[in-house]
GROMACS .gro file of C-alpha atoms in nm:
model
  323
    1UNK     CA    1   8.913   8.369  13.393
    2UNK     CA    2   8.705   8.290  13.046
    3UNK     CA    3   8.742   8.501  12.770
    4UNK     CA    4   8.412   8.701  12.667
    5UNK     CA    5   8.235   8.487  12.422
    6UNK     CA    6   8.263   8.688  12.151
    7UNK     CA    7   8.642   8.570  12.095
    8UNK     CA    8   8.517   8.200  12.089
    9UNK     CA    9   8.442   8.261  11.708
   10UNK     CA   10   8.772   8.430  11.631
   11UNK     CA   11   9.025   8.228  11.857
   12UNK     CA   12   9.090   7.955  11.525
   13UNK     CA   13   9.045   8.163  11.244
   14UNK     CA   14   9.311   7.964  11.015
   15UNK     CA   15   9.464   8.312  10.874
   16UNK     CA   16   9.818   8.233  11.012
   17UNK     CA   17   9.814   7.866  10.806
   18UNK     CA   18   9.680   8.052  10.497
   19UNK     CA   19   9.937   8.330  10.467
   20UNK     CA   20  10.220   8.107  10.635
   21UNK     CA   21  10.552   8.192  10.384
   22UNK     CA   22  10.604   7.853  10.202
   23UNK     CA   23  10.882   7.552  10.257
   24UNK     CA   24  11.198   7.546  10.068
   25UNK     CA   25  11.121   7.450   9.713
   26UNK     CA   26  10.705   7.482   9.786
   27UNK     CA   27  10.504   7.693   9.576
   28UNK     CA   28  10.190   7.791   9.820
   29UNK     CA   29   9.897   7.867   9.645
   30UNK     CA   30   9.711   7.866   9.952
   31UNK     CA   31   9.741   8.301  10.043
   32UNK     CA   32   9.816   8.593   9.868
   33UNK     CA   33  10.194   8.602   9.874
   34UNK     CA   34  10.330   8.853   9.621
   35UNK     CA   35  10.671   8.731   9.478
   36UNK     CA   36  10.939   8.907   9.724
   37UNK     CA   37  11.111   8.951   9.369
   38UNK     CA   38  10.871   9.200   9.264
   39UNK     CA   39  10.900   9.412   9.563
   40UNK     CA   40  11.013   9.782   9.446
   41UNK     CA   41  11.240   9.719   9.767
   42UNK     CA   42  11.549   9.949   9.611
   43UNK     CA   43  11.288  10.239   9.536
   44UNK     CA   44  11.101  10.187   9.902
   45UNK     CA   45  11.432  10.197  10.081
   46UNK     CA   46  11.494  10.556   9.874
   47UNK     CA   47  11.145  10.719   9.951
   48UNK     CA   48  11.166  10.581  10.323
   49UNK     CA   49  11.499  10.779  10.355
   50UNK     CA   50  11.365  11.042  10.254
   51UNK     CA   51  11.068  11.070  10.488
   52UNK     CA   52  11.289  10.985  10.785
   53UNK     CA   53  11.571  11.256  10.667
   54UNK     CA   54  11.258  11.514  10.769
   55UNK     CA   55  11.432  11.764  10.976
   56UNK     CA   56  11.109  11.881  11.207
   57UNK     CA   57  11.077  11.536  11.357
   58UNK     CA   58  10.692  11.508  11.288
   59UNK     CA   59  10.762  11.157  11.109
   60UNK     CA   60  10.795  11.037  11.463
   61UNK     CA   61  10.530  11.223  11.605
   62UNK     CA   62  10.155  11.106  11.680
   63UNK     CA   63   9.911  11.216  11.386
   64UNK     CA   64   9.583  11.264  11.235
   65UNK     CA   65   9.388  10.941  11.271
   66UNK     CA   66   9.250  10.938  10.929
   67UNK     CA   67   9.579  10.940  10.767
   68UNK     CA   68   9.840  11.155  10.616
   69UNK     CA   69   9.689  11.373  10.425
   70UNK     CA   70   9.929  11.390  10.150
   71UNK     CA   71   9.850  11.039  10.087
   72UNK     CA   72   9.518  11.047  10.071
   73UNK     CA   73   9.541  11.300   9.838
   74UNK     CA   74   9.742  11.066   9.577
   75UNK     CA   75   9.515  10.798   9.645
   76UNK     CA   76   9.228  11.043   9.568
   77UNK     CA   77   9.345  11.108   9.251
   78UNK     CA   78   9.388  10.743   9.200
   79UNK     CA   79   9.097  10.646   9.256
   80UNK     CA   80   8.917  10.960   9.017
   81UNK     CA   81   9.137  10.810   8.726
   82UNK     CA   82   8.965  10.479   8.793
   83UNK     CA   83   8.614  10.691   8.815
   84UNK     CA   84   8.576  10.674   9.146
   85UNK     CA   85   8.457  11.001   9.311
   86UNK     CA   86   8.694  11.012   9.583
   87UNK     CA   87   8.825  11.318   9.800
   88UNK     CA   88   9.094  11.340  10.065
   89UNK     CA   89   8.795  11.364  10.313
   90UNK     CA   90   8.622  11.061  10.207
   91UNK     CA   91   8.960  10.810  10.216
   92UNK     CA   92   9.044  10.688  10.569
   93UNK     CA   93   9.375  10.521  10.623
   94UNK     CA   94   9.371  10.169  10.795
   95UNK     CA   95   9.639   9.937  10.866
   96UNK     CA   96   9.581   9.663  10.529
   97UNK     CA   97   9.196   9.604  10.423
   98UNK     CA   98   9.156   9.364  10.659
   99UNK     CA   99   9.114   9.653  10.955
  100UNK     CA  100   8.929   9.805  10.699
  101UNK     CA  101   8.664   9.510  10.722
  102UNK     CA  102   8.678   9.476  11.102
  103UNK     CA  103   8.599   9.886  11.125
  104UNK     CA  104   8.294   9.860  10.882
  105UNK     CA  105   8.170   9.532  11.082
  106UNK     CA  106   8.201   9.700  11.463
  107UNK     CA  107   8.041  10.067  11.304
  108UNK     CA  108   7.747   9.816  11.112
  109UNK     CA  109   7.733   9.489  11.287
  110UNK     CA  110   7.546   9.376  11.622
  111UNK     CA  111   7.526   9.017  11.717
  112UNK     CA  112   7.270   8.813  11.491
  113UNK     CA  113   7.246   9.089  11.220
  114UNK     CA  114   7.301   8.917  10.857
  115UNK     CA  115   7.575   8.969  10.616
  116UNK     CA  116   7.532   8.833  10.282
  117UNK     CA  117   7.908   8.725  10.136
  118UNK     CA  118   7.947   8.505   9.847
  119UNK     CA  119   7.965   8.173   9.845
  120UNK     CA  120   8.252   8.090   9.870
  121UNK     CA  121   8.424   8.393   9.999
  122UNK     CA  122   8.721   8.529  10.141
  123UNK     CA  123   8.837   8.349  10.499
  124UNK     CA  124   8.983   8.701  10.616
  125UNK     CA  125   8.673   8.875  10.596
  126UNK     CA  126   8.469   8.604  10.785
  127UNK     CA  127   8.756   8.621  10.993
  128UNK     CA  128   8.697   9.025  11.029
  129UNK     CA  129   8.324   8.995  11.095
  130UNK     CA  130   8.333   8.724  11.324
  131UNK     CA  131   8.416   8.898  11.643
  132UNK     CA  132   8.083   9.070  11.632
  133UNK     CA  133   7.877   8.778  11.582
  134UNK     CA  134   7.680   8.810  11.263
  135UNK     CA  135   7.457   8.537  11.073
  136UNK     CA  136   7.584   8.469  10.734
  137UNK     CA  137   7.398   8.412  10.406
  138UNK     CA  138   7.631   8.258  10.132
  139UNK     CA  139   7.489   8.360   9.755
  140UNK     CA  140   7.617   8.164   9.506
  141UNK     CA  141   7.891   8.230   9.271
  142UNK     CA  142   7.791   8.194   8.862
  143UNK     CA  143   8.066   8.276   8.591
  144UNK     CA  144   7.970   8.621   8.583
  145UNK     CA  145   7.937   8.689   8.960
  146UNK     CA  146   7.730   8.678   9.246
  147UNK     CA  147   7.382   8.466   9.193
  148UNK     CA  148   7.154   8.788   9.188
  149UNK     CA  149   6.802   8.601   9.183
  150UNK     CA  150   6.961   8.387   9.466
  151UNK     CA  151   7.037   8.761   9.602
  152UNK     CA  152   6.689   8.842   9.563
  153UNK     CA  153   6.553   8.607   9.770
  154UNK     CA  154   6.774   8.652  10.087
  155UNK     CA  155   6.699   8.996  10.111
  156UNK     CA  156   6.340   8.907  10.066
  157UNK     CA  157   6.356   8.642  10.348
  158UNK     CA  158   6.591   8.839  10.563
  159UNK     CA  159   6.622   9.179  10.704
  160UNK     CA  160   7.013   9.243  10.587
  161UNK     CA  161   7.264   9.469  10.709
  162UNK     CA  162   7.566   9.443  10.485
  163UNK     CA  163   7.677   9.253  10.112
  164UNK     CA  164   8.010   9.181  10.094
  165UNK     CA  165   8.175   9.171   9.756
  166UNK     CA  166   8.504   9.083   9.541
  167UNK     CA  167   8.346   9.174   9.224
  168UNK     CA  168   8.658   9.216   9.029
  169UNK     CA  169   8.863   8.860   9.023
  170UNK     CA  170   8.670   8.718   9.291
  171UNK     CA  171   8.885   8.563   9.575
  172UNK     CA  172   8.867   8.259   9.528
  173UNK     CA  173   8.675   8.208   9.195
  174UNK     CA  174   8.838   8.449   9.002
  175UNK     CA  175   8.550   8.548   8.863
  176UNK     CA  176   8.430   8.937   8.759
  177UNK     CA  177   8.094   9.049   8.794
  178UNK     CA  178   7.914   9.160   8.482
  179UNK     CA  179   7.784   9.541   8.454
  180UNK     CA  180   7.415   9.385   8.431
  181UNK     CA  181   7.510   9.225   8.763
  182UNK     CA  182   7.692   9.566   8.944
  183UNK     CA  183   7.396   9.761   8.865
  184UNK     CA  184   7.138   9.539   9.001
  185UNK     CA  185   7.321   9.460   9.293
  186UNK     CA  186   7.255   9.834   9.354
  187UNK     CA  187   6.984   9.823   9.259
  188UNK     CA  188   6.865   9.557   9.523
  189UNK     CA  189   7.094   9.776   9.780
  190UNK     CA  190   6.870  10.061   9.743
  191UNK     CA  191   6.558   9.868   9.732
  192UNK     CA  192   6.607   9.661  10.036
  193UNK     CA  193   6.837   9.965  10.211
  194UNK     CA  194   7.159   9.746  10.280
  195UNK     CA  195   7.523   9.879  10.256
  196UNK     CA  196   7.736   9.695  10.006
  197UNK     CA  197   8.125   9.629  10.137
  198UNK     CA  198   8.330   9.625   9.764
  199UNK     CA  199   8.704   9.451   9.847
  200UNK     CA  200   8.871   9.590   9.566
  201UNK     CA  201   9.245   9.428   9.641
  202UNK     CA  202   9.315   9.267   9.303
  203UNK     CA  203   9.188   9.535   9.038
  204UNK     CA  204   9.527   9.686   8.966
  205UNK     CA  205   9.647   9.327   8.866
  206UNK     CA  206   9.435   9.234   8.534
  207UNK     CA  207   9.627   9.101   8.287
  208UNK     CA  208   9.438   9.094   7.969
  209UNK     CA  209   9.098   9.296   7.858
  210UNK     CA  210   8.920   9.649   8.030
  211UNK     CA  211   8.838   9.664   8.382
  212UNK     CA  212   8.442   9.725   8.449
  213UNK     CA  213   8.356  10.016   8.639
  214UNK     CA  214   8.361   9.955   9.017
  215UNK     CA  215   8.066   9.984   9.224
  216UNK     CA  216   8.185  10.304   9.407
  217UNK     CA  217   8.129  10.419   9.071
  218UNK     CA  218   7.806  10.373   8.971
  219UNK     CA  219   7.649  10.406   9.316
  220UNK     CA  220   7.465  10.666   9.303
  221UNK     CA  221   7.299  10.695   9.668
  222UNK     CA  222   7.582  10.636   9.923
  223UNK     CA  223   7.566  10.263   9.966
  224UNK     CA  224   7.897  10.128   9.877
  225UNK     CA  225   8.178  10.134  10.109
  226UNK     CA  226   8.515  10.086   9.877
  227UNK     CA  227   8.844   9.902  10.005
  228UNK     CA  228   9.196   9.867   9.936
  229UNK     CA  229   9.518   9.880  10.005
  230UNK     CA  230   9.891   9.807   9.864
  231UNK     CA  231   9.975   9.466   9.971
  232UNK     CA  232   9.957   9.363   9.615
  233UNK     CA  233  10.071   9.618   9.418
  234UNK     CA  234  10.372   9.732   9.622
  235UNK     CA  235  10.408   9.452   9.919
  236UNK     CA  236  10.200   9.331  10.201
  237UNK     CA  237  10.450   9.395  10.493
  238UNK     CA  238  10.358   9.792  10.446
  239UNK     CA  239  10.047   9.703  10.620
  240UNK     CA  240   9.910  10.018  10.424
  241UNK     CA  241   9.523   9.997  10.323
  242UNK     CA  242   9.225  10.217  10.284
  243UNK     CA  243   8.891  10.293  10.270
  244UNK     CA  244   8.648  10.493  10.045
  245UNK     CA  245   8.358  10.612  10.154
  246UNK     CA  246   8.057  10.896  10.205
  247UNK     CA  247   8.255  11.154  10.423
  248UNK     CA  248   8.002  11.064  10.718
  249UNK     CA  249   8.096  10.749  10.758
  250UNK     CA  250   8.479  10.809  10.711
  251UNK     CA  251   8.407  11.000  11.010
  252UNK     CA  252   8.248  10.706  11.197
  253UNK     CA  253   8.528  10.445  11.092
  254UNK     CA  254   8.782  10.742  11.221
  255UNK     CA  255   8.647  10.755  11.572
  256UNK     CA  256   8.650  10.348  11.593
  257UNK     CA  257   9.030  10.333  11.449
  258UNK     CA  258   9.130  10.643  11.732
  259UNK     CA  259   8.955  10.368  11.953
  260UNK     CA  260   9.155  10.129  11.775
  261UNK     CA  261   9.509  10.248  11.751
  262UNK     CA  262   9.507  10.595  11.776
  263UNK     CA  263   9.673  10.647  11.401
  264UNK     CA  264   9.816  10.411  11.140
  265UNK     CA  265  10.226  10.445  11.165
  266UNK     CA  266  10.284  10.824  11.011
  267UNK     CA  267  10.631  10.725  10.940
  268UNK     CA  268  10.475  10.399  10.711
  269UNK     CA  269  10.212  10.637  10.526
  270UNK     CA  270  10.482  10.909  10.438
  271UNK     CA  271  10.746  10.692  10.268
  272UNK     CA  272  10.455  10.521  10.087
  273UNK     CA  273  10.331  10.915   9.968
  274UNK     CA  274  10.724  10.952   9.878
  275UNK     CA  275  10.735  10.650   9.705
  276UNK     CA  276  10.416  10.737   9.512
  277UNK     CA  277  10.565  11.135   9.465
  278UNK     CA  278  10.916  10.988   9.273
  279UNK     CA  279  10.844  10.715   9.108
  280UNK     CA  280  10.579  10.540   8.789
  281UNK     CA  281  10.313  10.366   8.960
  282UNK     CA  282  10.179  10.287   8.632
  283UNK     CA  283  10.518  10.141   8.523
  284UNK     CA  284  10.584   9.952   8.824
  285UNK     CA  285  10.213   9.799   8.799
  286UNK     CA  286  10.233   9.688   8.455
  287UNK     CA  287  10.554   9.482   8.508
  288UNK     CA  288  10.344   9.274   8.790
  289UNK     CA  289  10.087   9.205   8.499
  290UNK     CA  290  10.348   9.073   8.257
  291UNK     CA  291  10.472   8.918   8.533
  292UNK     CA  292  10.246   8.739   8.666
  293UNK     CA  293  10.035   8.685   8.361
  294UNK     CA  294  10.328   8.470   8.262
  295UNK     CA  295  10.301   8.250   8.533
  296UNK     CA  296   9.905   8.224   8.536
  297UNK     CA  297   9.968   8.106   8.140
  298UNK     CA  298  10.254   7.852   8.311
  299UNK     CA  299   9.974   7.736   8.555
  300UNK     CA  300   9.699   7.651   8.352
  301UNK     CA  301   9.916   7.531   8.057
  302UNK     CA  302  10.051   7.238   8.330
  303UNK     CA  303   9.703   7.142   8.529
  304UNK     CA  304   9.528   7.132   8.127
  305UNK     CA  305   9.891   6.869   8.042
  306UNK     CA  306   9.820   6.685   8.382
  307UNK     CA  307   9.423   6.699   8.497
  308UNK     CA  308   9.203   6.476   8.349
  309UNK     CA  309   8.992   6.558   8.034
  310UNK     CA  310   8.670   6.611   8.295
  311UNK     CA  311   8.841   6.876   8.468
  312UNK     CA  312   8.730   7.207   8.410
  313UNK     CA  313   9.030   7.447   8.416
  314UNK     CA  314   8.959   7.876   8.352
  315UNK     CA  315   9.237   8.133   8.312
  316UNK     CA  316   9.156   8.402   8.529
  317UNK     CA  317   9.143   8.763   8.409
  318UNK     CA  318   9.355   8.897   8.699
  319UNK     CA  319   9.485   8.762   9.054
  320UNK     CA  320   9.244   8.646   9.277
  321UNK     CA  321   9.484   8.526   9.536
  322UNK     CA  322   9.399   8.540   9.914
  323UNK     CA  323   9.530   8.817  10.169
   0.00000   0.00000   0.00000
């Protein structure tokens, strides 16, 4: 028996070569691997007692499919700090970004509709929108972010559904998109009525200057659709993302998860809200910016000793590793 064509696209995708744990004495800089080291692993095991020490059993039980509300509460609050207008009602749960990114493609995508990613772009979200057969226009990357005349013209050519964005330390450029650049990319959202996708995984890791705001944040008519998660902040194996969005379409990307997998694991989402509850966030989050701002500076100080003088080596802002 074949399988339905759409998994033709998807069967290949490379993911499990990218994120593949590295040899014995291998340093991968192929995925986004957070070092094991950093894991808050003794504080996790604490707040993940706790949540299974709950005497009424509902841990175990089957939930609300938007998440535990708790949760999204903290993450609310996160997410206002950062200037993002976010509610408990307007943050859906998913399991990592990346179901984040196949939700928004099955509630936006039909075959042959066009999604406009940068150029190049993340492999897991091509990887996400593939099963649902899109065309793809690739816009440029400059220094300061997606090619916005190059922008332009697609959306003057083509009748676009969806931009897809890593504006803040662009995976795998590194690069941040100026303000000038955010607000004309919504500007040419509103103009040309497309719905922006902002992948938002690295902006907790910068390790030197002021984080811009974040397109959530100046959008001002419902366009962008924001996404997270704590794979790199606390540790991928959690499997815990969300996303932000105009309570409407939270509602949408709810039905499709229930659809989906009924719930992301209750038991997962309530150590994580435990974890969040007892210890600094802030703390633990600036010790992975010394951190790995120390080995960035180890990086580029060895390819500038060993590239040749025509290479052109940049020390990126913040991690803009894969995953």
């Amino acid at each position: 028996m074949d399988y339905a064509e759409r998994t033709q696209r998807a069967t290949d995708n490379g993911l499990g070569d990218l994120l593949a744990a590295p040899t014995k004495n291998q340093i991968s800089f192929a995925g986004g691997l957070p070092d094991p080291k950093l894991f808050p692993q003794q504080e996790l095991s604490v707040a993940f007692a706790a949540a299974m020490a709950n005497s009424t059993g509902d841990q175990f039980q089957y939930s609300d499919a938007q998440g535990f509300r708790p949760l999204r509460e903290q993450l609310a609050r996160l997410l206002q700090r950062d200037g993002v207008r976010a509610t408990a009602d307007t943050i859906a749960m998913t399991q990592g970004a990346q179901q984040a990114l196949d939700l928004i493609a099955r509630l936006y995508i039909n075959p042959g509709d066009t999604i406009v990613v940068e150029a190049p772009t993340y492999p897991g979200a091509i990887s996400a929108f593939d099963t649902y057969e899109p065309h793809y226009e690739g816009v440029p990357v400059q220094s300061d972010g997606m090619d916005m005349v190059a922008l332009r013209r697609v959306l003057t050519e083509r009748r676009v559904k969806l931009i897809y964005t890593v504006p803040d330390f662009q995976n795998p450029t590194g690069t941040v998109m100026s303000l000038n650049k955010r607000r004309t990319l919504l500007a040419l959202a509103r103009e040309f009525d497309v719905m922006i996708i902002e992948d938002a995984p690295y902006r907790w890791l910068r390790y030197n200057g002021i984080n811009l705001p974040t397109l959530s944040e100046l959008d001002q008519s419902d366009r962008v659709i924001f996404v997270d998660s704590m794979s790199k902040v606390l540790a991928p194996g959690l499997r815990v993302g969300w996303v932000h969005a105009d309570a409407e379409i939270i509602k949408d990307l709810v039905a499709l998860k229930t659809g989906a997998d009924l719930e992301s694991s209750t038991l997962t989402l309530r150590g994580v809200s435990q974890y969040l509850a007892d210890n600094d966030l802030d703390a633990h989050i600036a010790a992975l910016r010394h951190n790995y701002a120390q080995k960035r500076d180890a990086m580029v100080a060895g390819l500038r000793a060993e590239m040749p003088g025509t290479a052109i080596i940049s020390a990126p802002q913040g991690d803009s590793s894969s995953g």
